[in-house]
PDB file of C-alpha atoms in Angstrom:
ATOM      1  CA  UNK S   1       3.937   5.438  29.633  1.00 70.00           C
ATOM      2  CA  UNK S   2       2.532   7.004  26.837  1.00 92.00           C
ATOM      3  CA  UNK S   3      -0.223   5.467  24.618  1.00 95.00           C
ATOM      4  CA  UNK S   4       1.187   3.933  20.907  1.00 98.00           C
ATOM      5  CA  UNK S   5      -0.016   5.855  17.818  1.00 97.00           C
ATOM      6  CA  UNK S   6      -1.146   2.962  15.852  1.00 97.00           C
ATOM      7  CA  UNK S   7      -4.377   2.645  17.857  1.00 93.00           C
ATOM      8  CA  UNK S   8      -4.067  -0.354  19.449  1.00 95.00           C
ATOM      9  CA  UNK S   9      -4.815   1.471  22.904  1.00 94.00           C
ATOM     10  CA  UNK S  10      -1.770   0.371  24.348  1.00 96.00           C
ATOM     11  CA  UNK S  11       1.623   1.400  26.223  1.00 97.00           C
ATOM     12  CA  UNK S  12       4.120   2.493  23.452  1.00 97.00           C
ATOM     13  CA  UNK S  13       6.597   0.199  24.373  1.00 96.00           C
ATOM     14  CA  UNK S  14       4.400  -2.490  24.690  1.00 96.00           C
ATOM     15  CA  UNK S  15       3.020  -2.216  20.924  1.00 98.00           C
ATOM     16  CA  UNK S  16       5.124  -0.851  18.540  1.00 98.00           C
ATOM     17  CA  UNK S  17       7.867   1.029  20.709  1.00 98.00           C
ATOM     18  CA  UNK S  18       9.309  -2.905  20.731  1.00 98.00           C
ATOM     19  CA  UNK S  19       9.986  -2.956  17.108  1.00 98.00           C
ATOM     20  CA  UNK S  20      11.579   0.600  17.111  1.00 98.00           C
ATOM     21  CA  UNK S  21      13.978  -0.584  19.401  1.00 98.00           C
ATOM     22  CA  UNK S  22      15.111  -3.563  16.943  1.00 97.00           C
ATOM     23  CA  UNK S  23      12.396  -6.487  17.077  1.00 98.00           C
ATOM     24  CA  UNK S  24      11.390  -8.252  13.763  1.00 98.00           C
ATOM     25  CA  UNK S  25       6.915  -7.483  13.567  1.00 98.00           C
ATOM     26  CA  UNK S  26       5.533 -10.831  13.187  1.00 98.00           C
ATOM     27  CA  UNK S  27       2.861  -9.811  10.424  1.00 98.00           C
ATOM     28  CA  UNK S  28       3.135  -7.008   7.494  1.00 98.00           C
ATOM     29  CA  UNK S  29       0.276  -5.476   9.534  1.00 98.00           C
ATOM     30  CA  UNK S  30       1.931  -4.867  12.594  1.00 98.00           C
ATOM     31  CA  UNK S  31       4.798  -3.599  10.661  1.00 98.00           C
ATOM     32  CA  UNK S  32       2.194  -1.326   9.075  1.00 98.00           C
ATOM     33  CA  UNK S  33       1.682  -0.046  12.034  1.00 98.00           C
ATOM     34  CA  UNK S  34       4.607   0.167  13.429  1.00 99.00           C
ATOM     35  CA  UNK S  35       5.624   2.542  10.578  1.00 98.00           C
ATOM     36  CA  UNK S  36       2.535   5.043  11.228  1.00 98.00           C
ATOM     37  CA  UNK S  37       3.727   4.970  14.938  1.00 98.00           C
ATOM     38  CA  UNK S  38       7.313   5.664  13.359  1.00 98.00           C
ATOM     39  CA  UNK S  39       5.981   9.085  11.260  1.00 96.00           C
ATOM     40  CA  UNK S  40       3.908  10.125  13.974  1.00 97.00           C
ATOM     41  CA  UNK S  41       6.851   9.903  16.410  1.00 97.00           C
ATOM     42  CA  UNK S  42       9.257  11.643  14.183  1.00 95.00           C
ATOM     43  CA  UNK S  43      11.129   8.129  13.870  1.00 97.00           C
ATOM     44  CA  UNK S  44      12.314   8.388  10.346  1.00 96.00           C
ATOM     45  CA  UNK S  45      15.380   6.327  10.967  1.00 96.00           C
ATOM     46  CA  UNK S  46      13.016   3.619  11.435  1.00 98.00           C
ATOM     47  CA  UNK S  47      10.996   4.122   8.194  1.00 97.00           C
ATOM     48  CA  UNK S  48      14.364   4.082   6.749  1.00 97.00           C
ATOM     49  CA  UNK S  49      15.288   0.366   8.293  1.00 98.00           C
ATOM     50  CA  UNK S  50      12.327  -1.089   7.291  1.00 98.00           C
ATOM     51  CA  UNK S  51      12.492  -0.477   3.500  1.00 98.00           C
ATOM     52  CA  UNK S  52      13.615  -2.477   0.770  1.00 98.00           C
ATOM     53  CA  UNK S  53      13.172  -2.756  -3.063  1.00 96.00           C
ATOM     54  CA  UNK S  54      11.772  -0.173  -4.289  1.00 95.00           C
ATOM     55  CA  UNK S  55      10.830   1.844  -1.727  1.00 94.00           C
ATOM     56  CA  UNK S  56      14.189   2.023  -0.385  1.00 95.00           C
ATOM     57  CA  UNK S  57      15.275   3.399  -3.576  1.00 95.00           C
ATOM     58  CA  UNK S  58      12.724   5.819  -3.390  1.00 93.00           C
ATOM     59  CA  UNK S  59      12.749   7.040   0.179  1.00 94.00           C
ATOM     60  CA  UNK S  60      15.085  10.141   1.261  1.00 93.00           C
ATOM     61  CA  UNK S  61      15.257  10.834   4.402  1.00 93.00           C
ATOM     62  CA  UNK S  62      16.428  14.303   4.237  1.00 92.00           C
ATOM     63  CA  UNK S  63      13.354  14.846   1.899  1.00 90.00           C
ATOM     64  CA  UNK S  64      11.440  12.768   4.529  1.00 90.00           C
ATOM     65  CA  UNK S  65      12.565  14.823   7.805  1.00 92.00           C
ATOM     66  CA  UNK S  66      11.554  17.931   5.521  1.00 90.00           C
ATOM     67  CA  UNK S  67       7.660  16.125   4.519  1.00 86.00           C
ATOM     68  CA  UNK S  68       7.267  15.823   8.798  1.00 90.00           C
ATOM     69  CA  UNK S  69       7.727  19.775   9.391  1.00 90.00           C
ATOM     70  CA  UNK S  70       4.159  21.280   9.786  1.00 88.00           C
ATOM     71  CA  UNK S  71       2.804  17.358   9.772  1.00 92.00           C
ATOM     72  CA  UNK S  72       1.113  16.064  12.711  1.00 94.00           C
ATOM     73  CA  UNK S  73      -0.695  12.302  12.174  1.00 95.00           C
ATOM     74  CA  UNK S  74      -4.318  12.098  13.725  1.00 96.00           C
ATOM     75  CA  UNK S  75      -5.011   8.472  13.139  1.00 96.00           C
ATOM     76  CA  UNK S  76      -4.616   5.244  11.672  1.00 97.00           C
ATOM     77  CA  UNK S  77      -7.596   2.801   9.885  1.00 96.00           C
ATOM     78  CA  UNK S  78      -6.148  -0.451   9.048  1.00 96.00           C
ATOM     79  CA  UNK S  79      -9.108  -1.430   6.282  1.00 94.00           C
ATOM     80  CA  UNK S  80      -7.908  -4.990   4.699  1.00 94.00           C
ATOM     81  CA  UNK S  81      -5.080  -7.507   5.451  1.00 95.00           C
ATOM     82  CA  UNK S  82      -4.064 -10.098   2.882  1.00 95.00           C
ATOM     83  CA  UNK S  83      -1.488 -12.487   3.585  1.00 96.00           C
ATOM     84  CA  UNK S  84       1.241 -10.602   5.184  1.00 96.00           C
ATOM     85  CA  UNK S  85       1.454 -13.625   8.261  1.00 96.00           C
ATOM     86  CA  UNK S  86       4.396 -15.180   9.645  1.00 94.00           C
ATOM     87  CA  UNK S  87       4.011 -18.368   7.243  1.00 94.00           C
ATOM     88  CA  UNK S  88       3.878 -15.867   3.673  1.00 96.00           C
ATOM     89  CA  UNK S  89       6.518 -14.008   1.757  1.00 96.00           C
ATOM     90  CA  UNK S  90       4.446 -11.042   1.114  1.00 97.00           C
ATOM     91  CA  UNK S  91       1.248  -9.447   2.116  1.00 97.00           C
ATOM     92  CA  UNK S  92      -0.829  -6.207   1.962  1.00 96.00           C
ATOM     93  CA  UNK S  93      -2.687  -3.925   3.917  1.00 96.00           C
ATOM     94  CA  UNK S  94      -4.912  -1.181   2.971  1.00 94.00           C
ATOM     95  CA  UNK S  95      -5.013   2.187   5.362  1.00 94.00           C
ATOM     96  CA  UNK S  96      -6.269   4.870   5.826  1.00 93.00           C
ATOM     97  CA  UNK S  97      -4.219   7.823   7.636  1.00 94.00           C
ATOM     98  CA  UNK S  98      -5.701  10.802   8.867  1.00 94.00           C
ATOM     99  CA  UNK S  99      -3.331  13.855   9.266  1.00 93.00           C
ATOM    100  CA  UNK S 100      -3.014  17.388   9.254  1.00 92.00           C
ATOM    101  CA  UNK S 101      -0.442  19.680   7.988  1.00 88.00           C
ATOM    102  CA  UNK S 102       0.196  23.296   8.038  1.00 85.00           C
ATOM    103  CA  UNK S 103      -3.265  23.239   9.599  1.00 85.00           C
ATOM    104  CA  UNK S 104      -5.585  21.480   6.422  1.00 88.00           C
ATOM    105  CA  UNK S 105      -6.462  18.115   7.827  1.00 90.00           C
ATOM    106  CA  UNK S 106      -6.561  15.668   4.858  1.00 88.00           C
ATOM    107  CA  UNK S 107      -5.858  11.533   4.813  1.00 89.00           C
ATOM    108  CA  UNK S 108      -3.562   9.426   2.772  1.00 89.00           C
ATOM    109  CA  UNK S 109      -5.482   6.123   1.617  1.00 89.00           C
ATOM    110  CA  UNK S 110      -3.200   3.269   0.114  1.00 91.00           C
ATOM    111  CA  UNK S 111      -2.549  -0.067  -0.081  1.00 93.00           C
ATOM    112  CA  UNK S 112       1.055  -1.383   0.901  1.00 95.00           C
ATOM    113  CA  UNK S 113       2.779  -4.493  -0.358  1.00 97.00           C
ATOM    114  CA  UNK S 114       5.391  -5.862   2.093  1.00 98.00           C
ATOM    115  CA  UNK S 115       7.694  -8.515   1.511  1.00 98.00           C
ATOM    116  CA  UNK S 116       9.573 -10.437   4.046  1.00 98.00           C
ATOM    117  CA  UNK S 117      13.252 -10.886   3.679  1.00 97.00           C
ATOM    118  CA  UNK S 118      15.473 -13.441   5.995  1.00 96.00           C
ATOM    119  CA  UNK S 119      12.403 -13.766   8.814  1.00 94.00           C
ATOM    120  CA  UNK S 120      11.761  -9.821   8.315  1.00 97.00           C
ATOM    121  CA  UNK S 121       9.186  -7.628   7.335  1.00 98.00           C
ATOM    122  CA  UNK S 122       9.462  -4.725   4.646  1.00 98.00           C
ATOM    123  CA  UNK S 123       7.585  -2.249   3.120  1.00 98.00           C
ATOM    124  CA  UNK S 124       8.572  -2.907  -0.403  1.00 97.00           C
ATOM    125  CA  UNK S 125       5.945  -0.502  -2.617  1.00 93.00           C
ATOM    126  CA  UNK S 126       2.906   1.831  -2.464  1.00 88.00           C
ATOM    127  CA  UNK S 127      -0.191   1.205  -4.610  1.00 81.00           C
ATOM    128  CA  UNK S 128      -1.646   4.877  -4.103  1.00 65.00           C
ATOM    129  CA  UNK S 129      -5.169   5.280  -3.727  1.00 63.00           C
ATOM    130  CA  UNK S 130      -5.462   8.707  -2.823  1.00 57.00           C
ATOM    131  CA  UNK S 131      -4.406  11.416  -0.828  1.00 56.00           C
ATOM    132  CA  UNK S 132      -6.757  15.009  -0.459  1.00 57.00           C
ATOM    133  CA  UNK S 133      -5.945  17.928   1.834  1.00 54.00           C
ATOM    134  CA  UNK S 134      -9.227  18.979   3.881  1.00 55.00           C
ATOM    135  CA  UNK S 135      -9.753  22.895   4.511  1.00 44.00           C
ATOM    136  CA  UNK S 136      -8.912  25.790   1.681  1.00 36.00           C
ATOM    137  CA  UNK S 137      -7.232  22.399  -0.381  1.00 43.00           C
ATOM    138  CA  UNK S 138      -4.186  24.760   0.074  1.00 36.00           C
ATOM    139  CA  UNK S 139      -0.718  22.628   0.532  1.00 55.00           C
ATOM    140  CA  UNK S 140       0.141  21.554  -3.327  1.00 57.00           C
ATOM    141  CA  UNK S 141       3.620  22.671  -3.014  1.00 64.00           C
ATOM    142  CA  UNK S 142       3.806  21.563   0.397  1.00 64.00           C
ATOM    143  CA  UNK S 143       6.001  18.258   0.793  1.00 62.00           C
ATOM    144  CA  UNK S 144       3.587  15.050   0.993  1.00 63.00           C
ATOM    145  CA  UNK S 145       2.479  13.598   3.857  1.00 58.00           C
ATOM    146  CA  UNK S 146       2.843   9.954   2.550  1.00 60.00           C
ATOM    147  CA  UNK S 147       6.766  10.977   3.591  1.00 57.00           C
ATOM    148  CA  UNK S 148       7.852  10.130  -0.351  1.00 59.00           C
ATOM    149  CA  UNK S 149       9.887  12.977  -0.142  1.00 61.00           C
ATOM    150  CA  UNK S 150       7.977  14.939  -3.086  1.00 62.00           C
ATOM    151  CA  UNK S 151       5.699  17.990  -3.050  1.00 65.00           C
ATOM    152  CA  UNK S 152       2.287  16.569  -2.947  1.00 62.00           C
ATOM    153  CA  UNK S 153       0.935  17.542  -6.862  1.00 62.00           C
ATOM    154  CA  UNK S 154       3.973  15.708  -8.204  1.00 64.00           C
ATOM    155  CA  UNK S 155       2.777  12.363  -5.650  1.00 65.00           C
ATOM    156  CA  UNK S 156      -0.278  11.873  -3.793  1.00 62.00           C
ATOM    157  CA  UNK S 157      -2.247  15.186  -4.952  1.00 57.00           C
TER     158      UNK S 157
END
């Protein structure tokens, strides 16, 4: 069984392969994760699923399947938690993702806010921190790796 992007150092469909295949995450961290485990998989019908507000108004996922050519994700850093248990409405986590695309590593730091809705967890908006392509900083018109949808100078860059 292969090994779950997230990090955790487990099976895939003992971490986060679970809630790809329909169950609620418990915390707005595991969804977190789940959703780096769902770009680095190439499962954008998941990212789709678990958005709401206005990230779901914002996310394409033609735009989004476009963002993952040329994108591979190296890692995840799960820096802060606040709320985000079973008990609270809403909760954030701060990240950091490492990733490379069209060969310029770079990483995507932001904090998420997630909001659960009828016993579920969703990523509900991005407060951007910042996002910086490693290498020759070549990749400005390149779609951004956040998965927005939007060349990265008109979002993260």
């Amino acid at each position: 069984m292969p090994q779950c992007p997230c990090g955790s150092n487990l099976d895939l469909n003992v971490c986060c392969g679970r809630y790809h295949a329909g169950e609620p995450a418990p915390t707005a961290e595991t969804l977190m994760r789940a959703r780096y485990a769902a770009y680095a998989l190439s499962r954008l019908d998941y990212i789709a699923a678990t958005c709401a507000g206005p990230a779901a108004a914002e996310f394409n996922l033609l735009q989004a399947q476009r963002s993952q050519l040329g994108t591979r994700w190296l890692g995840l850093e799960i820096l802060r938690s606040r709320k985000g248990r079973e008990v609270d409405g809403e909760g954030t986590v701060s990240f950091i993702a490492r990733f490379s695309q069209n060969g310029a590593e770079g990483k995507l730091r932001e904090t998420s806010l997630f909001r659960r809705i009828d016993d579920r967890w969703f990523y509900w908006e991005r407060y951007r921190e910042s996002a910086a392509l490693g290498g020759s900083g070549a990749g400005r018109n390149d779609m951004c790796p956040c998965g927005s949808g939007r060349k990265y100078k008109k979002c993260c860059g």
